[in-house]
Structures are given as structure tokens and as C-alpha cells.
Tab-separated table of C-alpha atoms in Angstrom:
chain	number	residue	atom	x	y	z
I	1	UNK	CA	-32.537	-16.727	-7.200
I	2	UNK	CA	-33.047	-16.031	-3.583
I	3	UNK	CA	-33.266	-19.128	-0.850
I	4	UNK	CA	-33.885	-19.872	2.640
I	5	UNK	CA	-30.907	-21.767	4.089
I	6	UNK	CA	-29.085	-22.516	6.902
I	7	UNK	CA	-25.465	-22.709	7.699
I	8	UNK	CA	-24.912	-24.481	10.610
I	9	UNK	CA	-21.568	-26.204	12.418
I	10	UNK	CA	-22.682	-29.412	14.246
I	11	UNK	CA	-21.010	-32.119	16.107
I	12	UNK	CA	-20.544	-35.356	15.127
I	13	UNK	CA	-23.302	-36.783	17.712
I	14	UNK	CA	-25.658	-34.399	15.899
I	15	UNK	CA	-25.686	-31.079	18.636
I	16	UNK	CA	-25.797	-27.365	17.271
I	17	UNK	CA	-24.662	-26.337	20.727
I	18	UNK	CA	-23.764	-27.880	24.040
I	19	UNK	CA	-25.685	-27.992	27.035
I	20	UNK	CA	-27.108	-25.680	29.460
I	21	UNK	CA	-27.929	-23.021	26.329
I	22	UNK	CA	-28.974	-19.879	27.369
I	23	UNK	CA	-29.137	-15.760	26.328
I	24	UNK	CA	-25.980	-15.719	28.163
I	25	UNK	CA	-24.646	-19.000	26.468
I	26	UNK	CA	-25.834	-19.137	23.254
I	27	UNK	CA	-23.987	-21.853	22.275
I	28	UNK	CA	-23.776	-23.942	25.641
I	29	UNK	CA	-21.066	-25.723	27.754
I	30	UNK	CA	-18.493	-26.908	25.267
I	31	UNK	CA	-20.246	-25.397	21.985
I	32	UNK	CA	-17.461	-23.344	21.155
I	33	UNK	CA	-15.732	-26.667	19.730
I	34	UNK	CA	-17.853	-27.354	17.088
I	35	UNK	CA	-17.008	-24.032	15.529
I	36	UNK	CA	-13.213	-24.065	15.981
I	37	UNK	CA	-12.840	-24.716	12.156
I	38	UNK	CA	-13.933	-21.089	11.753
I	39	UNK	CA	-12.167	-18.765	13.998
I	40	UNK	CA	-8.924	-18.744	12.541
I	41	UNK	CA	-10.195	-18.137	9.273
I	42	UNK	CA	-9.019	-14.936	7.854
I	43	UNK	CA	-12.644	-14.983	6.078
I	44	UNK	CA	-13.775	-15.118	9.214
I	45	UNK	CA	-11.702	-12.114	10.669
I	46	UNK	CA	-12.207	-9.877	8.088
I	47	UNK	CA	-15.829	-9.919	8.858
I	48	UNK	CA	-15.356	-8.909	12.321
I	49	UNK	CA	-12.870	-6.295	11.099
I	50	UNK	CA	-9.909	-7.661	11.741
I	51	UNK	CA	-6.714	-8.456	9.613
I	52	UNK	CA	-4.802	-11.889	9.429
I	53	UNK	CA	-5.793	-15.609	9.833
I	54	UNK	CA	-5.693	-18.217	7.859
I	55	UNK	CA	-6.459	-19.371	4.283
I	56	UNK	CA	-7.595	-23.072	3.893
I	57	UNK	CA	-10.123	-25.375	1.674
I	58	UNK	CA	-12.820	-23.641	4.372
I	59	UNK	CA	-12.040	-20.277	2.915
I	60	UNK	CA	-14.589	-20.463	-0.127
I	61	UNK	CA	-16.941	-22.065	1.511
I	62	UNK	CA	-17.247	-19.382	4.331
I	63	UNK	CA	-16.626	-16.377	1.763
I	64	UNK	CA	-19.406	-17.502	-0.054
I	65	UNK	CA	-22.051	-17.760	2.691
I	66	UNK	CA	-21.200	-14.213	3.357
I	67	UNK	CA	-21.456	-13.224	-0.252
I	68	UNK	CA	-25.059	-14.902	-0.850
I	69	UNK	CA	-26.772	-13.606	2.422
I	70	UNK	CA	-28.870	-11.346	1.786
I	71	UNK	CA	-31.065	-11.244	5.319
I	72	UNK	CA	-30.629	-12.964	8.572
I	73	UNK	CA	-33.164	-14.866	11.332
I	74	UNK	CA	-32.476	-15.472	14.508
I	75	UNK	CA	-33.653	-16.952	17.680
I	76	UNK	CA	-33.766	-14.321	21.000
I	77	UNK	CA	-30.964	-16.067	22.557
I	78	UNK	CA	-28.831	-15.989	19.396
I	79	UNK	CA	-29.217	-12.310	19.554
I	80	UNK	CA	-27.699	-12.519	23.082
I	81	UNK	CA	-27.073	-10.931	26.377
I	82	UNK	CA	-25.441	-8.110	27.794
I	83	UNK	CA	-21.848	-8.143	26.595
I	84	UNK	CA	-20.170	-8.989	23.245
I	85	UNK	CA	-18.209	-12.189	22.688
I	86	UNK	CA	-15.092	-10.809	22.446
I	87	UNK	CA	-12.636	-9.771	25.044
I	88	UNK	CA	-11.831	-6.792	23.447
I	89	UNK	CA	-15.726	-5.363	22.547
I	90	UNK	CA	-16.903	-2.841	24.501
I	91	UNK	CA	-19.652	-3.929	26.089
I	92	UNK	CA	-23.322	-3.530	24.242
I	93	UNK	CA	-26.959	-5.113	24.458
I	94	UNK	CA	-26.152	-8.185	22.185
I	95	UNK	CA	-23.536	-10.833	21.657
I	96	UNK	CA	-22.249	-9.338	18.505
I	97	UNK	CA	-20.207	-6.028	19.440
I	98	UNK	CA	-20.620	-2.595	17.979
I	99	UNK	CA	-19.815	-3.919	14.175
I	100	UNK	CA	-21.560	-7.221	14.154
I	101	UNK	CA	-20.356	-9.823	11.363
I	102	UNK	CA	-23.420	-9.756	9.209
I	103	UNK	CA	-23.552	-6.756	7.518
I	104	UNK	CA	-27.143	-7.165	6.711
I	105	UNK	CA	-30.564	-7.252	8.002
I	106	UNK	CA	-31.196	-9.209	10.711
I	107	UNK	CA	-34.359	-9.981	12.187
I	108	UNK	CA	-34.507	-11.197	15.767
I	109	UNK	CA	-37.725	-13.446	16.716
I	110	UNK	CA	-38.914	-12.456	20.432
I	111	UNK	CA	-41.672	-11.834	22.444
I	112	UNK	CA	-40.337	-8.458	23.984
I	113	UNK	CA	-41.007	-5.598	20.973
I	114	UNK	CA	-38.197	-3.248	20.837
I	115	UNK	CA	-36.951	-0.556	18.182
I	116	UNK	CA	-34.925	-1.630	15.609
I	117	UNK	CA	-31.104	-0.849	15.919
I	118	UNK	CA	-28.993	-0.552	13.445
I	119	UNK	CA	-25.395	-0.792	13.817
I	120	UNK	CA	-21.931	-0.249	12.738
I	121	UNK	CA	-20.973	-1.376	9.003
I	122	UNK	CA	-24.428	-2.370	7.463
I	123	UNK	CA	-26.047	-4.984	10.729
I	124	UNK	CA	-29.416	-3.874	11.296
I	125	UNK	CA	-31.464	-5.859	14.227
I	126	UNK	CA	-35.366	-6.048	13.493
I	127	UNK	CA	-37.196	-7.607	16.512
I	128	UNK	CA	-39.897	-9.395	15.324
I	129	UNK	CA	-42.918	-10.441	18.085
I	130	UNK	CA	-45.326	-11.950	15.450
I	131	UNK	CA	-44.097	-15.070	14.506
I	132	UNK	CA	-41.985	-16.915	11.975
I	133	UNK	CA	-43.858	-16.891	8.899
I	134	UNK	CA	-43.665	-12.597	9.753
I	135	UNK	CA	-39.999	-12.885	10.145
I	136	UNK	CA	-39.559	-14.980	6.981
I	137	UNK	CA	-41.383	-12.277	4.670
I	138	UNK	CA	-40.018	-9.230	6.480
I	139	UNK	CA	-35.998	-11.549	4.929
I	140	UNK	CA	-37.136	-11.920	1.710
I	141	UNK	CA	-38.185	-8.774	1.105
I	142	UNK	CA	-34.874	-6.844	1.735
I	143	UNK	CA	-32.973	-9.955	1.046
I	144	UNK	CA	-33.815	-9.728	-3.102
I	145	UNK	CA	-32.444	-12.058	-4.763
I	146	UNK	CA	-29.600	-12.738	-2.071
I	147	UNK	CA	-30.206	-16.066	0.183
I	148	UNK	CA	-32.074	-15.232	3.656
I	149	UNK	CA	-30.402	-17.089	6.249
I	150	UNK	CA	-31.554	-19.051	8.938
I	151	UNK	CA	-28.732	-18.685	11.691
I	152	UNK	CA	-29.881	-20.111	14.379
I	153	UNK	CA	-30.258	-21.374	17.359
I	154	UNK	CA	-31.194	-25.225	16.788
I	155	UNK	CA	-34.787	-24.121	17.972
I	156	UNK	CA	-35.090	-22.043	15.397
I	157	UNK	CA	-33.671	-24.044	13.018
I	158	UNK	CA	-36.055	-26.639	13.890
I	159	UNK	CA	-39.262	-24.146	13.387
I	160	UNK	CA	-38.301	-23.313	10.245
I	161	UNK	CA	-37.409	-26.978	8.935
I	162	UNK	CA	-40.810	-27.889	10.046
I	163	UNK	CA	-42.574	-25.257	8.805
I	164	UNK	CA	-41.557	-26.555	5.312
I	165	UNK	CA	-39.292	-23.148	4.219
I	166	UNK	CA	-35.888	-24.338	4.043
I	167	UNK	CA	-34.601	-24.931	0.714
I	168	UNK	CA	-30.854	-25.656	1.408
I	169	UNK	CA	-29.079	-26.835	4.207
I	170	UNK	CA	-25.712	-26.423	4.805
I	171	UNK	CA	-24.020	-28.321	7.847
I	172	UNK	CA	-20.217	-27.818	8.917
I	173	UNK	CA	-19.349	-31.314	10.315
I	174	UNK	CA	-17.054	-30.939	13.704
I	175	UNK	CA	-15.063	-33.758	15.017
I	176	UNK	CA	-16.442	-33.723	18.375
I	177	UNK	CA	-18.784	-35.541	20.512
I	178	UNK	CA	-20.488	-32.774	22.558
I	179	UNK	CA	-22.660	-35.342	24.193
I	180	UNK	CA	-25.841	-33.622	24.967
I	181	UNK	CA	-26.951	-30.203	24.069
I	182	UNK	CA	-29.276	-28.842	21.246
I	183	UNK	CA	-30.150	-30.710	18.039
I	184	UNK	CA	-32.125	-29.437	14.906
I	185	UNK	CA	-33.020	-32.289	13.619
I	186	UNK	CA	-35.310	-33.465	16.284
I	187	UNK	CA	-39.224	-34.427	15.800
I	188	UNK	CA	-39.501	-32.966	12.334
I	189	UNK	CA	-41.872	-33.972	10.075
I	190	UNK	CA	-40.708	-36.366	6.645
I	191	UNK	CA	-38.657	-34.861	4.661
I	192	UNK	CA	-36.474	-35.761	1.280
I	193	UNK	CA	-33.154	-34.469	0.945
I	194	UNK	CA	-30.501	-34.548	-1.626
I	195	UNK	CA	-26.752	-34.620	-1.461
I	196	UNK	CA	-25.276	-31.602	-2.998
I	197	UNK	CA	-22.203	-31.499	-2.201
I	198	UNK	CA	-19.183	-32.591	0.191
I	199	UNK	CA	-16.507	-29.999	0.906
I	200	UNK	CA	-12.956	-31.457	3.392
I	201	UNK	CA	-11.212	-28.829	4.903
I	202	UNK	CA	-9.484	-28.842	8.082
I	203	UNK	CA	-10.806	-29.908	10.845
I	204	UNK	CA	-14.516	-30.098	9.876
I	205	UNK	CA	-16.073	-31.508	6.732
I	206	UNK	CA	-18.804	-29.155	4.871
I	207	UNK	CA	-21.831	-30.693	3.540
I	208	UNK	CA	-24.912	-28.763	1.347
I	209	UNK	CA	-28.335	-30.673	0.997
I	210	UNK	CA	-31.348	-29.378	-0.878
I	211	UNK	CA	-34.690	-30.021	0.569
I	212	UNK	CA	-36.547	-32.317	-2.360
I	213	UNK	CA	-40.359	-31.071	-2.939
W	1	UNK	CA	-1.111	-52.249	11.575
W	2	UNK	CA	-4.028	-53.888	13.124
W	3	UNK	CA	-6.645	-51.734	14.023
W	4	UNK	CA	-9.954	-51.496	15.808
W	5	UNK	CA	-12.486	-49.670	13.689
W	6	UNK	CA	-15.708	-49.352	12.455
W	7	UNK	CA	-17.793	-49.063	8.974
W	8	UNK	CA	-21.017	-47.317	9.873
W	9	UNK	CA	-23.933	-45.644	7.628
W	10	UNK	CA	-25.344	-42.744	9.407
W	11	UNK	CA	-28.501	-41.020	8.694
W	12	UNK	CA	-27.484	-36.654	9.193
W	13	UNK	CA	-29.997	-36.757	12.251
W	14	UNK	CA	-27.683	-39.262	13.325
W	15	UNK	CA	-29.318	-42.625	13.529
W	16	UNK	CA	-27.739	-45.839	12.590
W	17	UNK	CA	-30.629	-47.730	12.397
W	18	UNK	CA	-34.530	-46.997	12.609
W	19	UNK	CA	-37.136	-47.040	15.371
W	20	UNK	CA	-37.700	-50.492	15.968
W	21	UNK	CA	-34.665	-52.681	15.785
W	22	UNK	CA	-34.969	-55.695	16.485
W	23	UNK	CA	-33.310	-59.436	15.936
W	24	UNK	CA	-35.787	-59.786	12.600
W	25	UNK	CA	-35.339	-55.996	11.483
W	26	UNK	CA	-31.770	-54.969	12.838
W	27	UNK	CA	-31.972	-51.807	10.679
W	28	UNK	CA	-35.469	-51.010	11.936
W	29	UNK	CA	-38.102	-49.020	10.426
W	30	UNK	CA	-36.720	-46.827	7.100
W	31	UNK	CA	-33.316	-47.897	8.327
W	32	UNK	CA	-32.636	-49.374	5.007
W	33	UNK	CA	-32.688	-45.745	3.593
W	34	UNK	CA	-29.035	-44.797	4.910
W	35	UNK	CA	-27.336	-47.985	3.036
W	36	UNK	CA	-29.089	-47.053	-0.149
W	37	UNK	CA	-25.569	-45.612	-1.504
W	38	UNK	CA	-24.150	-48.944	-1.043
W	39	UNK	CA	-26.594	-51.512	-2.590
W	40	UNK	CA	-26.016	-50.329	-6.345
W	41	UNK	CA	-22.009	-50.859	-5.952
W	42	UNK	CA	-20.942	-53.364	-8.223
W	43	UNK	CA	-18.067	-53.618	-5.127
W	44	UNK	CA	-20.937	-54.488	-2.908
W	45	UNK	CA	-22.713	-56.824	-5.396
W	46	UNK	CA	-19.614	-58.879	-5.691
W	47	UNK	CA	-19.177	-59.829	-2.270
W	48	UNK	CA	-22.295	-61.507	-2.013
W	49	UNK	CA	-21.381	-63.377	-5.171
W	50	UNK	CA	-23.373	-61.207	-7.528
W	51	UNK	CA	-22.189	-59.606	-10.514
W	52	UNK	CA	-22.533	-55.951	-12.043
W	53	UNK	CA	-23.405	-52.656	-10.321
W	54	UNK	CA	-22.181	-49.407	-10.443
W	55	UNK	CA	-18.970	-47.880	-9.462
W	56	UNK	CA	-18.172	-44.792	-8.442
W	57	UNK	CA	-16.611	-42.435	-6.046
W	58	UNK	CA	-17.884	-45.235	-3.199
W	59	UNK	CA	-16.271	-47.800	-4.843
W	60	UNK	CA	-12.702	-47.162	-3.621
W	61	UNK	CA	-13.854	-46.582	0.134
W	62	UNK	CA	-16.170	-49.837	-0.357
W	63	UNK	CA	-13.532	-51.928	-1.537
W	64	UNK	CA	-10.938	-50.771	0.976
W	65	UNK	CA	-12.895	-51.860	3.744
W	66	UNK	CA	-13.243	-55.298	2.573
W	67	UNK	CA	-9.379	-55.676	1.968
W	68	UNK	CA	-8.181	-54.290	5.243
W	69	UNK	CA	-11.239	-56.195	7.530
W	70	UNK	CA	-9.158	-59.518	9.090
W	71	UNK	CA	-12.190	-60.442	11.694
W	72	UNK	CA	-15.771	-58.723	12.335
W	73	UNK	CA	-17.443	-58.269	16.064
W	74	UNK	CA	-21.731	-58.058	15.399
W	75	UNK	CA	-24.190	-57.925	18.067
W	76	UNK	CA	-26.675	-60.955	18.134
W	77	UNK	CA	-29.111	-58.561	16.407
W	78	UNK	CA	-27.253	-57.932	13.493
W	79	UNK	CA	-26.614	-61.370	13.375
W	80	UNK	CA	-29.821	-61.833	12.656
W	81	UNK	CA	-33.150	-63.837	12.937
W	82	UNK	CA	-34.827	-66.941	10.959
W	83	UNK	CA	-33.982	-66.121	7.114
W	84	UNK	CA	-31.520	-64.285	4.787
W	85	UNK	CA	-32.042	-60.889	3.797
W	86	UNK	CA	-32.063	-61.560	0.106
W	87	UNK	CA	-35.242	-62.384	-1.397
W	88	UNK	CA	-33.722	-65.356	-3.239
W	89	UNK	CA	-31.998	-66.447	-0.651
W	90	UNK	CA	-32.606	-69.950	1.334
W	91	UNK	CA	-33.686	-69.487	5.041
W	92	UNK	CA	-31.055	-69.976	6.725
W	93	UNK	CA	-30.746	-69.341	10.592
W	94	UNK	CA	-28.645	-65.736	10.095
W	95	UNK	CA	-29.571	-62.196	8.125
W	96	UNK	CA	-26.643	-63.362	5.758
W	97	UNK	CA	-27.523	-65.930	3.690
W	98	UNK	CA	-25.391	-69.138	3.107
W	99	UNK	CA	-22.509	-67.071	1.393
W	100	UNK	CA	-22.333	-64.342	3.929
W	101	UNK	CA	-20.616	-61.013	3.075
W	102	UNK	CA	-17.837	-61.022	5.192
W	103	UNK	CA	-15.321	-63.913	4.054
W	104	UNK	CA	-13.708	-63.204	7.393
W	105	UNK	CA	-14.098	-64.599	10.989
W	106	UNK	CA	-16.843	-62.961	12.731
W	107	UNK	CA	-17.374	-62.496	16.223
W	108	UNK	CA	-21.219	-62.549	17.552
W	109	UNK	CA	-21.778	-61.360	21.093
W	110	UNK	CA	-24.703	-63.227	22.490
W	111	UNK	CA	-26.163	-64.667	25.545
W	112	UNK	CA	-26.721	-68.316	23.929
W	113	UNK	CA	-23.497	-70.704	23.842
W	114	UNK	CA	-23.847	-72.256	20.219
W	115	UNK	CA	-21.555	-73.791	18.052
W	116	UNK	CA	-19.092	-71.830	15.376
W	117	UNK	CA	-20.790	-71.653	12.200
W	118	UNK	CA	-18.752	-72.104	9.271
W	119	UNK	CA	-20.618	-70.761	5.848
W	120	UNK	CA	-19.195	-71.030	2.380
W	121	UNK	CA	-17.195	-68.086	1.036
W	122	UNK	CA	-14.697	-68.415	4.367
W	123	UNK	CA	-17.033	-66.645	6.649
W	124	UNK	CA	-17.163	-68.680	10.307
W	125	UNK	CA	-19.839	-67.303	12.722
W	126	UNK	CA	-17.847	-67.406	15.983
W	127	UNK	CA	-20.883	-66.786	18.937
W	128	UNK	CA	-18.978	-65.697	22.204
W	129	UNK	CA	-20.903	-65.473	25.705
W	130	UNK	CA	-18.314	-63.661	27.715
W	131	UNK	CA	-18.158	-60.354	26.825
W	132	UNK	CA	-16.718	-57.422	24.196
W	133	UNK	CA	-12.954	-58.105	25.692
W	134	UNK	CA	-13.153	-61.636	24.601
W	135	UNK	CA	-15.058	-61.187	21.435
W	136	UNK	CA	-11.928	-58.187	21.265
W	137	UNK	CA	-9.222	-60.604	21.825
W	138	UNK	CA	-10.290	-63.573	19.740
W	139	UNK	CA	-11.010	-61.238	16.790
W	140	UNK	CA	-7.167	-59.887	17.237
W	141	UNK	CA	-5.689	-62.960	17.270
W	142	UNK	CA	-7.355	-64.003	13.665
W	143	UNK	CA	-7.199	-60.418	12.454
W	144	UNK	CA	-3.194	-60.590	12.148
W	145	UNK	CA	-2.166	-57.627	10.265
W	146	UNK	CA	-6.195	-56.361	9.253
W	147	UNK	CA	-8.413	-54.549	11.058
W	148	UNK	CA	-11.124	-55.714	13.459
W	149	UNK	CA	-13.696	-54.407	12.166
W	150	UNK	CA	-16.887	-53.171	14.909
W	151	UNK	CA	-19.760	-54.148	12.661
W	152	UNK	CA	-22.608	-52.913	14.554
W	153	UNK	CA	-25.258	-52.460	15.380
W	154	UNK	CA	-25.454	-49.247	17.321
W	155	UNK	CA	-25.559	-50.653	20.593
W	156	UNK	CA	-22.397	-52.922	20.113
W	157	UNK	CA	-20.412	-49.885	18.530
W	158	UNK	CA	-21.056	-47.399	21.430
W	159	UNK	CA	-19.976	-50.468	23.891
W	160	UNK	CA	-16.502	-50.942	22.048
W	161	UNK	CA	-16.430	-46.698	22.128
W	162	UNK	CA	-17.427	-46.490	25.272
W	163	UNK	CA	-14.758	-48.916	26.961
W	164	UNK	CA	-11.398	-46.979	24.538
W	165	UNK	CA	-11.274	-49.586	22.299
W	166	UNK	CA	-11.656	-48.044	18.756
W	167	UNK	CA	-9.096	-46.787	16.622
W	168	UNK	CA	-11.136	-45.538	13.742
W	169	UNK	CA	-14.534	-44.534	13.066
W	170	UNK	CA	-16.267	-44.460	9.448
W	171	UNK	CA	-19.369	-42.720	9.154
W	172	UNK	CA	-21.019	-42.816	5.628
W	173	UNK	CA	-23.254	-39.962	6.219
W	174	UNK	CA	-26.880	-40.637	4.564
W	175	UNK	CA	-28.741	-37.660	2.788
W	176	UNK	CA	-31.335	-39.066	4.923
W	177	UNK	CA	-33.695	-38.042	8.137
W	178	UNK	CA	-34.586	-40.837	10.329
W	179	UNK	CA	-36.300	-39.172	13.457
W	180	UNK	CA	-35.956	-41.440	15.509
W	181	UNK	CA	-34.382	-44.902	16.483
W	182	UNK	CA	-30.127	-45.994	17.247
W	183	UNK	CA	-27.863	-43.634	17.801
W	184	UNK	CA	-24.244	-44.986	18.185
W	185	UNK	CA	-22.714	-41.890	20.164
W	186	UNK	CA	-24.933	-41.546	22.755
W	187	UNK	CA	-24.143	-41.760	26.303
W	188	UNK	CA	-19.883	-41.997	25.785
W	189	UNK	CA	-17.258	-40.785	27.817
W	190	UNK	CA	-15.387	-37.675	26.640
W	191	UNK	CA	-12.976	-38.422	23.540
W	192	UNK	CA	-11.067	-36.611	21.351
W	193	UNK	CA	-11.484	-37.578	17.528
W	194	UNK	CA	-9.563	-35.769	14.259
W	195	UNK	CA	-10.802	-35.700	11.140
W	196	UNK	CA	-8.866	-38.047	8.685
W	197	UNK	CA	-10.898	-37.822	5.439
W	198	UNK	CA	-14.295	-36.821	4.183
W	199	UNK	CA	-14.788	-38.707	0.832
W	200	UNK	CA	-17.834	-36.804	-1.511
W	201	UNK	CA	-19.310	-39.746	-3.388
W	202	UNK	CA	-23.313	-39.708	-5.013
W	203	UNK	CA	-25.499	-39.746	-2.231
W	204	UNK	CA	-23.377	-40.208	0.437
W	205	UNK	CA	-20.020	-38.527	2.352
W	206	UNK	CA	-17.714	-41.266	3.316
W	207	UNK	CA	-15.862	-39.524	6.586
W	208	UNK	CA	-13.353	-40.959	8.649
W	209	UNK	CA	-12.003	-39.961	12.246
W	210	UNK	CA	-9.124	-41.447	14.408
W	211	UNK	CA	-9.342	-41.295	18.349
W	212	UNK	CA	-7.008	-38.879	19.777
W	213	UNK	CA	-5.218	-41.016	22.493
């Protein structure tokens, strides 16, 4: 049964990303920390197409987010600037390199229209200029009855949250104070949740709520 | 080994308390909604002389807390206004009733030189006038081998972060959206914290993170 969800790694102080978040910085001064649970992950390099890593009590967890996604949303700055984030990526219009780690549909919300471009190993980017709610049905209707995934930024996050479509959150809990920076959870309207579960691992601690209706 | 520490409940937007606060509602407004896990414990019930309850996967990290505390520090807000918080309670100048939950020393940082305040159950409200380091070092000396124990509320926990004196931190994490009101984290100096535990119980994650010194 398809979903909306999110998968986000957050701070313990409650920030998506640090400070100073921009196209150029997605994730902000310091951000990186709150997703240094994942990189070493070989879950996490076999997605960008590369071999080794590690295997730990994260490795399920992250395997299965992958497995269940069936589309991608995404703010502008998410999407990214002019270079890819790794050292070795040639450079390319978006932060994701030539074989971006989705391998799926992804559509991009911005106000600049633009072709869509697919990419090396399954990625597509769909820039949608029409709103949300356009964004969200464009998902669902290639995700089927795979999970369409809210990926960020907090903004976007937030939009979505307060729009009422989220079914399922799922937050990766860093040990880090970033101290200011981007938070999702900010003016929302009420909202019930439910606890569904509470995953240790190194490092960071992986929680899954379900939005109550 | 004596430590410093604290026991906090945390909504996930990362509130400790509600909008609000105040010496007759230190939780504020909704705050009571991120100690819900805790009321039902039988563990909870029986230190305020009650019996029956629940226990579950809380009941271990409830109990623990209790037998390690050797001396609380409270702000004069969580100390409390004119009455007890338990409907069938006397009044009684203090949130805590006449048979207070803590058994221990406690240490109440105020502005108002009073008398110490001995209550039945071995509880003695010490109120000190001259700062966290003295509330600190009183609450060492009667702690021995036990924890102090940072009770809150948010304000008095960042202060005892914010000047290197914690140890520990535990966070029960609340299923639970608060919007707005006391966060403990804000405004601190850079620290390094490691994940020690995350502890999945029903309707709350019980984590715990040590300061990297």
C-alpha cells in the first residue's frame, strides 16, 4: 500500500540542516554531522555505486527505505547547484552526480520550468512549477504501490506536514547539537502521532511515527 | 561514580515544556502530553506512595533513575506554586505534595532565602540563593556515590549545559508535537555528545547521551 513519508536525519536540538542553507549548501554549516551515521554504510555505497562499507543495526533500516521508494520530492535547493557532492563526480547541474542515489522518479518543486532529465541508472528529475499538491500526484502516480518520499529540505518537509499528506515519518536521531539551522517541525498545525517504532544503531537512533487521522 | 545528569521528557519538535510556563503551570500549555508514557508506570505510581500501574519496557529505565538519583537541582518553577499537583492532594506550598517524589535532597535555585523544607518520604527542599555552582556543590556533597540529578525545567538544564557541567543527558522522546514553548538546547556552546542507548518502550524512546570531554 503506497505512502507519503519522510526519512529524515535530525539533530538532537531538532535541525534538518545547519545554518546558512543554500542551493550551494543544501545542508548548511555543520549539516554534514547529522548524517555521519550514513556514509559509511555499505547500503549507502552501493547506491552511489560503490563497493565496501560497513554493515551495522542501520543497515536494514536504510536498505529498506531504498526498497519501498517508489517516487521522490524535493525542494529546489535539495536538487542543488553546479557541482556534485563528491570529490570524485564530474561536475553536472545538480548535487547528485551523473548516477544519482535514487534510482527513481524524482520530482523537483521550483519556480524556473525546465525539461525533465533523466539520468544514469533509473534517477529521473521532473521540475515541477505548479505547486505541491501537483508534485504529490505527479509521485503517486509512478510511485504505485511503492512509498513516495518526501526528501527534503526542512521547508519542504514542513509544506507537506502541513498540508496534511504525510502518513509516516521517519527521523534518524544524530547526537549533535547543530545549534541553529533548519527545523521541520516549526509552526505546523495539530497533529497526533504514534510511536511505531525505535531502531539503536550506531551513532544515531532511528525512530518511525505514523500520522493519527 | 557520581555523576551529573539529567532525566528529561522531550516532545520530537523538541520542547520540554509548553508555551506558557510558569511557577503555577511549570509544564505549560499541553506540556503534560510528553510525560504521558510515565504516569501509567506502576514504577512511577509507587514513588508517590500509590500502588498498581503498568510495567513495561519503561519500567527498567524508570526505576533506574530513581536508584542511582543521590540529590536533585529544580528551578523555583518546577518547584512549584500554591498546591500539589495531585487532585487529592492537600495544598501544600510546592507542586509535590506532602510525600514528594524524590526521597532525596533537592536543591531549588531561587531568588528568596527560605528555610529547608523537610517533607515525609526523606525528601528535604534545600532553597539556595547563590547560584548553579553552589546548588552543584551542595548536591555533590549529599549525592555520595549517586548521581545529581538536573531536574529541570528547561531553563535550569541548559544553565548546568551551558556552564560543562553535565555528564549525561536522558531524553524520553514524546510521540508528541508541541509547537511551541521550552527548549532545553537552545543557545549552548559547542559540545560533543555520543550516543549511549536508545531504549524503544510504548509511546516513548528512552535515549541517553554522554558529553564527549
Amino acid at each position: 500500500m503506497s505512502k507519503v513519508r519522510f526519512d529524515i536525519s535530525l539533530s538532537l536540538d531538532g535541525f534538518m540542516a545547519g545554518p546558512d542553507q543554500s542551493v550551494d549548501n543544501p545542508i548548511g554549516v555543520g549539516g554534514m554531522a547529522v548524517f555521519e551515521w550514513m556514509f559509511p554504510l555499505a547500503a549507502f555505497q552501493a547506491v552511489q555505486g560503490r563497493e565496501g562499507g560497513e554493515v551495522n543495526a542501520s543497515t536494514p533500516v536504510l536498505e529498506e527505505r531504498f526498497a519501498d521508494a517508489g517516487a521522490y520530492i524535493m525542494g529546489r535547493n535539495m536538487f542543488g547547484g553546479g557541482h556534485g557532492p563528491w570529490p570524485d563526480d564530474p561536475p553536472w547541474n545538480g548535487w547528485w552526480g551523473i548516477d544519482p542515489p535514487y534510482h527513481a522518479p524524482v520530482f523537483v518543486l521550483t519556480h524556473h520550468a525546465r525539461e525533465p532529465q533523466p539520468m544514469e541508472g533509473g534517477t529521473t528529475f521532473t521540475f515541477v512549477t505548479d505547486g505541491i499538491e501537483s508534485a504529490l500526484e505527479q509521485a503517486r502516480a509512478t510511485a504505485g504501490d511503492r512509498d513516495v518520499v518526501v526528501g527534503g529540505g526542512a521547508a519542504t518537509v514542513r509544506q507537506y506536514l502541513a498540508a496534511g499528506h504525510v502518513d509516516e515519518l521517519n527521523v534518524s536521531l544524530a547526537p549533535v547539537l547543530l545549534g541553529s539551522g533548519e527545523r521541520p517541525f516549526d509552526d505546523l498545525p495539530d497533529m497526533q502521532l504514534e510511536q511505531v517504532r525505535a531502531v539503536e544503531a550506531p551513532g544515531v537512533t532511528h525512530l518511525r511515527y505514523r500520522v493519527v487521522r
